[in-house]
Coordinates of C-alpha atoms in Angstrom, one line a residue:
M21 CA 84.2 50.7 75.7
S22 CA 84.2 51.4 79.4
P23 CA 87.3 53.4 80.4
R24 CA 89.4 51.9 83.1
G25 CA 90.4 53.8 86.2
L26 CA 87.6 56.3 85.8
D27 CA 86.1 56.0 89.2
S28 CA 89.3 56.8 91.2
L29 CA 90.2 59.6 88.7
S30 CA 86.8 61.3 88.9
R31 CA 86.6 61.1 92.6
R32 CA 89.9 62.9 93.1
A33 CA 89.3 65.5 90.4
A34 CA 87.2 68.6 91.1
P35 CA 84.2 68.0 88.8
G36 CA 82.8 71.0 86.9
R37 CA 86.0 73.0 87.7
G38 CA 88.7 71.9 85.3
R39 CA 88.5 73.7 82.0
G40 CA 91.9 72.5 80.8
W41 CA 92.0 69.6 78.4
L42 CA 92.2 67.0 81.1
G43 CA 89.5 68.5 83.2
R44 CA 87.2 68.4 80.1
L45 CA 88.3 64.8 79.5
V46 CA 87.4 63.7 83.0
G47 CA 84.0 65.5 82.7
A48 CA 83.3 63.7 79.4
L49 CA 84.2 60.4 81.0
A50 CA 82.0 60.8 84.0
G51 CA 78.8 61.4 82.1
R52 CA 75.3 61.6 83.6
D53 CA 75.6 58.4 85.6
N54 CA 78.3 60.0 87.8
D55 CA 76.3 62.9 89.2
R56 CA 76.5 61.4 92.8
A57 CA 80.3 60.9 92.4
R58 CA 80.6 64.4 91.1
S59 CA 78.8 65.9 94.1
A60 CA 80.9 63.9 96.5
G61 CA 84.1 64.8 94.6
E62 CA 83.2 68.5 94.7
T63 CA 82.6 68.4 98.5
T64 CA 85.9 66.6 98.9
A65 CA 87.7 69.1 96.7
R66 CA 86.3 72.0 98.7
A67 CA 87.4 70.4 102.0
T68 CA 90.9 69.6 100.8
I69 CA 91.9 72.8 99.0
A70 CA 93.5 74.2 102.2
P71 CA 96.8 72.4 103.1
S72 CA 97.0 70.7 106.5
T73 CA 98.8 72.2 109.4
D74 CA 101.6 69.7 109.2
E75 CA 102.1 70.3 105.5
I76 CA 102.3 74.1 106.1
A77 CA 104.8 73.6 108.9
M78 CA 107.0 71.4 106.6
A79 CA 106.7 74.1 103.8
W80 CA 107.8 76.9 106.1
A81 CA 110.7 74.8 107.5
G82 CA 111.9 74.1 104.0
G83 CA 111.3 77.6 102.8
E84 CA 113.5 79.0 105.5
R85 CA 116.4 77.1 104.0
L86 CA 115.9 78.4 100.5
P87 CA 118.8 80.5 99.1
A88 CA 118.4 84.2 98.4
L89 CA 115.4 84.8 96.1
V90 CA 116.9 88.0 94.7
Q91 CA 120.5 89.0 94.1
E92 CA 121.9 92.2 95.8
S93 CA 122.6 93.8 92.4
F94 CA 118.8 94.3 91.8
P95 CA 117.6 97.9 92.3
T96 CA 115.2 98.6 95.1
A97 CA 112.6 101.3 95.5
T98 CA 109.5 101.0 97.7
R99 CA 107.2 102.9 99.9
L100 CA 108.2 100.8 102.9
S101 CA 111.2 101.4 105.1
G102 CA 113.7 98.7 105.9
D103 CA 117.4 97.9 106.4
Q104 CA 118.4 97.7 102.8
L105 CA 119.7 100.6 100.7
A106 CA 117.5 101.9 97.9
R107 CA 118.9 102.8 94.5
R108 CA 117.4 106.3 94.6
L109 CA 118.8 109.2 96.6
G110 CA 116.7 111.2 99.0
E111 CA 116.0 111.6 102.7
G112 CA 117.7 109.2 105.0
L113 CA 120.4 108.6 107.5
D114 CA 123.1 107.1 105.2
F115 CA 125.2 109.9 103.7
E116 CA 126.0 109.5 100.0
Q117 CA 127.6 112.6 98.5
L118 CA 127.8 116.4 98.3
R119 CA 126.6 118.2 95.2
A120 CA 125.9 121.8 94.0
Y121 CA 122.5 123.3 95.0
Q122 CA 119.9 123.4 92.2
P123 CA 117.4 126.2 92.0
G124 CA 114.0 125.2 93.4
E125 CA 115.3 122.8 96.0
S126 CA 114.5 123.3 99.7
A127 CA 117.0 125.4 101.5
A128 CA 116.8 122.9 104.4
R129 CA 119.0 120.5 102.4
I130 CA 121.9 123.0 102.1
D131 CA 125.0 122.3 104.2
W132 CA 125.8 125.8 105.2
R133 CA 129.2 125.1 106.8
I134 CA 130.5 123.4 103.7
S135 CA 128.8 126.0 101.5
A136 CA 130.7 128.8 103.3
R137 CA 134.1 127.2 102.5
A138 CA 133.1 126.4 98.9
N139 CA 131.7 129.9 98.2
E140 CA 128.6 128.3 96.7
P141 CA 125.5 126.5 98.0
V142 CA 126.2 122.8 98.6
V143 CA 123.6 120.1 99.3
R144 CA 124.1 116.9 101.2
E145 CA 122.5 113.8 99.7
H146 CA 121.6 110.7 101.5
R147 CA 120.5 107.2 100.4
E148 CA 116.9 106.3 101.3
P149 CA 116.3 103.1 103.3
A150 CA 114.1 100.6 101.5
Q151 CA 112.9 97.0 101.7
R152 CA 112.5 94.8 98.7
Q153 CA 109.2 93.2 98.0
A154 CA 108.1 89.6 97.1
H155 CA 104.8 89.2 95.3
L156 CA 103.3 85.7 95.2
V157 CA 100.8 85.3 92.4
I158 CA 98.6 82.2 93.1
D159 CA 96.5 81.0 90.2
G160 CA 93.1 80.0 91.5
G161 CA 91.6 79.3 88.1
A162 CA 89.9 76.3 86.7
A163 CA 93.0 74.5 85.6
M164 CA 94.5 74.5 89.1
R165 CA 91.4 72.7 90.6
F166 CA 92.5 69.3 89.4
G167 CA 94.3 66.5 91.1
T168 CA 94.3 62.7 91.0
R169 CA 96.5 61.7 93.9
R170 CA 97.5 63.4 97.2
R171 CA 96.2 66.9 96.6
L172 CA 94.8 69.4 94.1
K173 CA 97.2 71.5 92.1
L174 CA 95.8 74.6 93.8
T175 CA 96.6 73.1 97.2
Q176 CA 100.1 72.4 96.1
G177 CA 100.3 76.0 94.8
L178 CA 99.3 77.2 98.2
L179 CA 102.0 75.1 99.9
A180 CA 104.6 76.5 97.5
A181 CA 103.4 80.0 98.4
H182 CA 104.0 79.2 102.1
A183 CA 107.5 78.0 101.3
F184 CA 108.4 81.0 99.2
A185 CA 106.9 83.4 101.8
A186 CA 109.2 81.8 104.4
G187 CA 112.2 82.3 102.1
A188 CA 111.2 85.9 101.5
L189 CA 110.9 86.7 105.2
R190 CA 114.3 85.1 105.8
Q191 CA 115.8 87.6 103.3
N192 CA 113.9 90.5 104.9
L193 CA 111.5 90.9 102.0
A194 CA 108.0 92.3 102.4
V195 CA 105.5 89.9 101.1
E196 CA 102.2 90.5 99.2
I197 CA 99.8 87.7 98.1
H198 CA 97.9 88.0 94.8
G199 CA 95.1 85.4 94.4
I200 CA 93.8 85.5 90.8
G201 CA 91.3 83.6 88.7
E202 CA 88.2 84.6 90.7
S203 CA 87.2 87.1 93.4
L204 CA 88.8 85.2 96.3
C205 CA 89.3 88.1 98.7
P206 CA 88.4 91.5 97.2
G207 CA 90.3 94.5 98.4
H208 CA 93.2 92.6 100.0
H209 CA 95.7 94.8 98.1
A210 CA 94.8 97.8 100.3
A211 CA 97.0 96.6 103.1
G212 CA 100.0 96.2 100.8
P213 CA 103.1 94.0 101.5
V214 CA 103.5 92.7 105.1
T215 CA 106.6 91.5 107.0
G216 CA 105.0 89.3 109.6
Q217 CA 104.5 85.6 109.5
A218 CA 101.1 85.7 111.2
A219 CA 99.8 88.2 108.6
I220 CA 101.0 86.0 105.7
L221 CA 99.5 82.8 107.3
Q222 CA 96.2 84.6 107.7
R223 CA 96.1 85.8 104.2
L224 CA 96.9 82.4 102.7
A225 CA 94.3 80.8 105.0
E226 CA 91.7 83.3 103.8
L227 CA 92.5 82.6 100.2
A228 CA 92.2 78.8 100.7
E229 CA 88.9 79.2 102.5
A230 CA 87.5 81.5 99.8
A231 CA 88.6 79.1 97.1
G232 CA 86.9 76.2 98.8
E233 CA 83.6 78.1 99.2
T234 CA 83.4 79.1 95.6
C235 CA 80.7 76.9 94.0
E236 CA 80.0 78.5 90.7
E237 CA 82.0 78.5 87.6
T238 CA 85.4 80.2 88.0
Q239 CA 86.2 83.3 85.8
P240 CA 89.0 83.2 83.3
V241 CA 92.3 84.5 84.6
D242 CA 93.1 87.9 83.1
W243 CA 96.9 87.4 82.7
P244 CA 97.5 90.4 80.4
G245 CA 95.7 92.6 82.9
L246 CA 97.6 91.2 85.8
R247 CA 101.0 91.7 84.1
Q248 CA 100.0 95.3 83.3
R249 CA 99.0 96.0 86.9
L250 CA 102.2 94.5 88.3
L251 CA 104.3 96.4 85.8
Q252 CA 102.7 99.7 86.8
R253 CA 102.6 99.4 90.6
L254 CA 105.6 97.2 91.6
P255 CA 108.8 98.9 92.7
A256 CA 111.8 97.9 90.6
G257 CA 113.7 94.9 91.7
S258 CA 110.8 93.1 93.3
V259 CA 110.6 89.3 93.4
V260 CA 107.5 87.9 91.5
V261 CA 106.7 84.3 92.1
V262 CA 104.1 83.0 89.6
L263 CA 102.4 79.8 90.9
S264 CA 100.3 78.3 88.0
D265 CA 100.2 75.6 85.4
C266 CA 102.4 76.8 82.5
L267 CA 101.2 74.1 80.2
S268 CA 97.5 74.9 80.6
D269 CA 95.6 76.8 78.0
T270 CA 94.4 79.1 80.9
G271 CA 97.9 79.4 82.4
P272 CA 100.2 82.4 82.4
G273 CA 100.7 82.4 78.6
R274 CA 104.1 82.5 76.8
P275 CA 107.4 83.3 78.6
M276 CA 107.9 86.2 76.1
D277 CA 104.7 87.8 77.4
W278 CA 106.6 88.4 80.7
A279 CA 109.6 90.0 79.1
P280 CA 108.7 93.6 80.3
L281 CA 108.3 92.4 83.9
A282 CA 111.5 90.3 83.6
A283 CA 113.5 93.4 82.6
A284 CA 112.6 95.2 85.8
H285 CA 112.0 92.4 88.3
H286 CA 113.2 89.0 89.4
L287 CA 110.7 86.4 88.2
I288 CA 110.3 82.8 89.5
F289 CA 107.8 80.6 87.6
V290 CA 106.5 77.5 89.5
S291 CA 104.6 75.3 87.1
V292 CA 102.3 72.9 89.0
A293 CA 101.2 69.8 87.1
D294 CA 99.4 66.6 88.0
R295 CA 101.2 63.4 87.0
V296 CA 98.5 62.3 84.6
E297 CA 98.9 65.6 82.7
L298 CA 102.5 64.6 81.9
D299 CA 102.1 60.8 81.7
M300 CA 98.6 59.8 80.6
P301 CA 97.4 56.6 82.3
D302 CA 95.7 53.7 80.5
L303 CA 92.0 54.6 80.6
G304 CA 91.0 52.7 77.5
L305 CA 88.9 54.4 74.7
V306 CA 87.8 57.8 76.0
A307 CA 86.0 60.9 74.6
F308 CA 88.0 64.1 74.7
E309 CA 85.9 67.3 74.5
A310 CA 87.6 69.7 72.1
G311 CA 85.8 72.8 70.9
H312 CA 82.3 72.0 69.8
G313 CA 82.6 68.3 69.5
A314 CA 84.2 65.2 71.1
R315 CA 87.2 63.3 69.9
W316 CA 87.8 59.7 70.8
L317 CA 91.3 58.8 72.0
D318 CA 92.7 55.3 72.6
T319 CA 94.7 55.8 75.7
G320 CA 95.1 52.1 75.9
S321 CA 97.7 52.4 73.1
R322 CA 101.2 52.3 74.7
R323 CA 102.6 54.1 71.6
W324 CA 100.1 56.9 71.9
R325 CA 100.8 57.3 75.6
E326 CA 104.6 57.5 75.1
A327 CA 104.2 60.1 72.3
F328 CA 101.9 62.1 74.5
S329 CA 104.3 62.0 77.4
T330 CA 107.2 63.0 75.2
R331 CA 105.3 65.9 73.8
Q332 CA 104.3 67.2 77.3
H333 CA 107.8 66.9 78.7
E334 CA 109.2 68.7 75.7
R335 CA 106.7 71.5 76.2
L336 CA 107.7 71.8 79.8
E337 CA 111.4 71.9 78.9
A338 CA 110.8 74.5 76.2
W339 CA 109.0 76.7 78.8
R340 CA 112.0 76.3 81.2
Q341 CA 114.5 77.3 78.5
S342 CA 112.5 80.3 77.4
A343 CA 112.0 81.5 81.0
E344 CA 115.7 81.2 81.8
A345 CA 116.5 83.1 78.6
L346 CA 114.6 86.0 80.2
G347 CA 116.7 85.7 83.4
A348 CA 113.8 84.1 85.3
A349 CA 113.9 80.9 87.4
F350 CA 111.7 78.0 86.5
L351 CA 110.6 75.1 88.7
A352 CA 108.5 72.2 87.6
L353 CA 106.4 71.1 90.7
P354 CA 104.5 67.8 90.7
A355 CA 101.1 68.2 92.5
E356 CA 101.7 65.1 94.6
A357 CA 105.3 65.9 95.7
E358 CA 106.0 66.6 99.3
P359 CA 107.6 69.9 100.3
A360 CA 110.8 68.3 101.5
D361 CA 111.2 66.7 98.0
W362 CA 110.5 69.6 95.6
L363 CA 112.2 72.2 97.8
A364 CA 115.5 70.3 97.3
E365 CA 115.2 71.2 93.6
A366 CA 114.4 74.9 94.2
P367 CA 118.0 76.0 94.9
V368 CA 119.1 74.5 91.5
A369 CA 116.4 76.5 89.6
L370 CA 117.4 79.7 91.4
A371 CA 121.1 79.1 90.8
R372 CA 120.5 78.5 87.1
A373 CA 118.5 81.7 86.8
A374 CA 121.3 83.6 88.6
G375 CA 123.9 82.0 86.3
T376 CA 125.8 80.4 89.2
A377 CA 124.8 76.8 88.7
S378 CA 127.9 74.5 88.4

């Protein structure tokens, strides 16, 4: 039985990329006769991974209107200086307190005038200036290289990164970009977080270009390794925005896996999904590649499609509830949604995580 809607679906997907269940399904549908369509689709996918200039401008304009990404009660500690007060005490211009001198401390810290009146050495303590950091984790793995309508999921993830970067800069946060899933731009961590719009735009443009030029099979995303690296190197109180597909088998895993990071940082999960991954269209009888064999599914059955849609939406809701139980924000982002539309939902997700939603 020839599946309906296959041509338009396979042209908009990124053939040979998707290793999620739907990517494998599209690959099984295409077959050997669609080699030419696959080649054209891959070329189109590479050309459209980078968002357009107008889309980026809309994302930045909307991101600048986002509410605070992190509450003031979160601790701060970083190697960068700024206009916010750090939790730790040390060298700085803001006087905090006087305390007794402790053996081994530098004598330069002693306040000799007050020590003379107190008849014992007294040290002046200041609070160090600091600047919070926002870390944007962009999943460039196989599951994100899929799309059936306006754009690929990876493109939508890049647009969301632009928006959250704009919101972070508005809140005086230093921003660092983490592209994972393959070697997009090796060594980019050396520069550390930046505070300029031009630097962020350049980094995201380089990531999109590198993702478009990648022709071979993508490497699996090492989510456990990423979480461990973030836990070890991020200053407490950082904002971590994870842009991925939370329902994919190659996605960020379970919400509970992020509990250690959630205890020390402010997490925001943005789950990017294509519409057909939540509401399967009628493609007729199709072969679904699962494990070592193929399984035939009758997507023409309305009852099956409704059950599938219900199951997917329940999984998404369960992910949201689990993430919010950790104190993290969760935003479901359709791949085809325009920035002006989905950004209107972002304040609600942030408010729910902060416990201030009405």
